[in-house]
């Protein structure tokens, strides 16, 4: 075989230079062909395959756009305050503090410290879930025959664990995630009804209100009733911008949101951040 020797393996590896796959990161991100921001401001550009995961640390004020390219992506997202793993996304507080079980533009993703980790700035999908979390090894093994990270049907929890480990986080640091692009409704009797995706091209934009570690697994929603493991590519783009300021309508959209922003600004001011 050509790769049976070190020289052969090196030549084979170098021959791949410049080739592109459907799902891969673009490095540097500024080489992305159609940036959604001012030239030179793109800091993350990647397409995540179905059954794949990704992660990145983003600075306060960075905007992150996720796009369901083909209509069957499901982005399971976790946020941690960078360097403070104990401050992390709290899906329960995100729902109850804002009096709304459904994620929509204008809402905040909150930590259990009463502070904002990210603001949901735009949403063309409307099909999201803050109640169910992501899939597990046991659940996927029962459903698809396997749920290991390296299998053909990886579970979201397994992939988020890998993403966490690459950022110095441990399994104990993984709370329930929120998911975008696959909807769930609560019926009058309290049962959860899967509403599926909005279709190809749906997108959301999150604005980081602190320095955050972002973990994303692109896997089927745990309530997806289809017997097959169906997950299509997710586009991930992030660019330098500015955090939500008091003059922004999103800052004062609700009393609860305003308080969370005030808590965040007070905390950052004590650290010498504006």
Short mmCIF file of N, CA and C in Angstrom, two decimals, residues 59-61 81-82 84 87 115-117 208-212 243-244 260-274:
data_model
loop_
_atom_site.label_atom_id
_atom_site.label_comp_id
_atom_site.label_asym_id
_atom_site.label_seq_id
_atom_site.Cartn_x
_atom_site.Cartn_y
_atom_site.Cartn_z
N UNK A 59 -15.76 35.57 21.99
CA UNK A 59 -15.66 36.77 22.82
C UNK A 59 -17.02 37.43 22.99
N UNK A 60 -17.17 38.14 24.07
CA UNK A 60 -18.39 38.92 24.32
C UNK A 60 -18.68 39.83 23.12
N UNK A 61 -19.92 39.84 22.69
CA UNK A 61 -20.31 40.65 21.55
C UNK A 61 -20.30 39.91 20.22
N UNK A 81 -19.80 30.05 30.60
CA UNK A 81 -18.97 31.23 30.76
C UNK A 81 -17.51 30.80 30.68
N UNK A 82 -16.76 31.39 29.76
CA UNK A 82 -15.39 30.95 29.54
C UNK A 82 -14.56 31.11 30.82
N UNK A 84 -15.21 29.77 33.64
CA UNK A 84 -16.02 29.57 34.83
C UNK A 84 -17.05 28.49 34.53
N UNK A 87 -20.67 28.45 35.80
CA UNK A 87 -21.72 29.30 35.25
C UNK A 87 -21.98 28.84 33.82
N UNK A 115 -27.73 35.74 34.99
CA UNK A 115 -27.02 36.55 34.00
C UNK A 115 -27.26 35.98 32.60
N UNK A 116 -27.01 36.83 31.61
CA UNK A 116 -27.23 36.45 30.22
C UNK A 116 -25.94 35.87 29.65
N UNK A 117 -26.04 34.69 29.05
CA UNK A 117 -24.93 34.14 28.30
C UNK A 117 -25.01 34.54 26.84
N UNK A 208 -23.31 36.70 21.84
CA UNK A 208 -22.66 36.37 23.11
C UNK A 208 -22.62 37.61 24.00
N UNK A 209 -23.17 37.50 25.21
CA UNK A 209 -23.18 38.62 26.15
C UNK A 209 -22.07 38.49 27.19
N UNK A 210 -21.37 37.38 27.19
CA UNK A 210 -20.15 37.18 27.95
C UNK A 210 -19.19 36.42 27.04
N UNK A 211 -17.92 36.29 27.45
CA UNK A 211 -17.04 35.35 26.78
C UNK A 211 -17.59 33.96 27.07
N UNK A 212 -17.88 33.19 26.03
CA UNK A 212 -18.55 31.91 26.23
C UNK A 212 -17.85 30.79 25.47
N UNK A 243 -21.87 43.63 22.12
CA UNK A 243 -22.91 43.09 23.00
C UNK A 243 -24.15 43.98 23.00
N UNK A 244 -25.23 43.45 23.50
CA UNK A 244 -26.47 44.21 23.58
C UNK A 244 -26.30 45.38 24.56
N UNK A 260 -31.65 40.70 33.87
CA UNK A 260 -30.55 39.77 33.55
C UNK A 260 -29.39 40.50 32.89
N UNK A 261 -29.70 41.47 32.01
CA UNK A 261 -28.63 42.27 31.40
C UNK A 261 -27.93 43.12 32.45
N UNK A 262 -28.69 43.72 33.37
CA UNK A 262 -28.09 44.53 34.43
C UNK A 262 -27.18 43.67 35.31
N UNK A 263 -27.64 42.47 35.65
CA UNK A 263 -26.80 41.55 36.44
C UNK A 263 -25.49 41.26 35.72
N UNK A 264 -25.59 41.05 34.40
CA UNK A 264 -24.40 40.72 33.61
C UNK A 264 -23.44 41.89 33.56
N UNK A 265 -23.95 43.10 33.32
CA UNK A 265 -23.09 44.28 33.23
C UNK A 265 -22.43 44.58 34.57
N UNK A 266 -23.17 44.41 35.68
CA UNK A 266 -22.59 44.65 36.99
C UNK A 266 -21.45 43.67 37.28
N UNK A 267 -21.67 42.40 36.93
CA UNK A 267 -20.64 41.39 37.15
C UNK A 267 -19.39 41.70 36.32
N UNK A 268 -19.59 42.08 35.06
CA UNK A 268 -18.43 42.37 34.19
C UNK A 268 -17.73 43.66 34.64
N UNK A 269 -18.48 44.64 35.12
CA UNK A 269 -17.87 45.88 35.58
C UNK A 269 -16.92 45.63 36.75
N UNK A 270 -17.30 44.70 37.63
CA UNK A 270 -16.44 44.37 38.76
C UNK A 270 -15.14 43.72 38.32
N UNK A 271 -15.15 43.16 37.11
CA UNK A 271 -13.94 42.54 36.55
C UNK A 271 -13.18 43.51 35.64
N UNK A 272 -13.65 44.76 35.58
CA UNK A 272 -13.00 45.75 34.73
C UNK A 272 -13.40 45.66 33.28
N UNK A 273 -14.55 45.00 33.01
CA UNK A 273 -15.04 44.87 31.64
C UNK A 273 -16.24 45.77 31.46
N UNK A 274 -16.43 46.26 30.25
CA UNK A 274 -17.59 47.09 29.96
C UNK A 274 -18.55 46.33 29.05
#
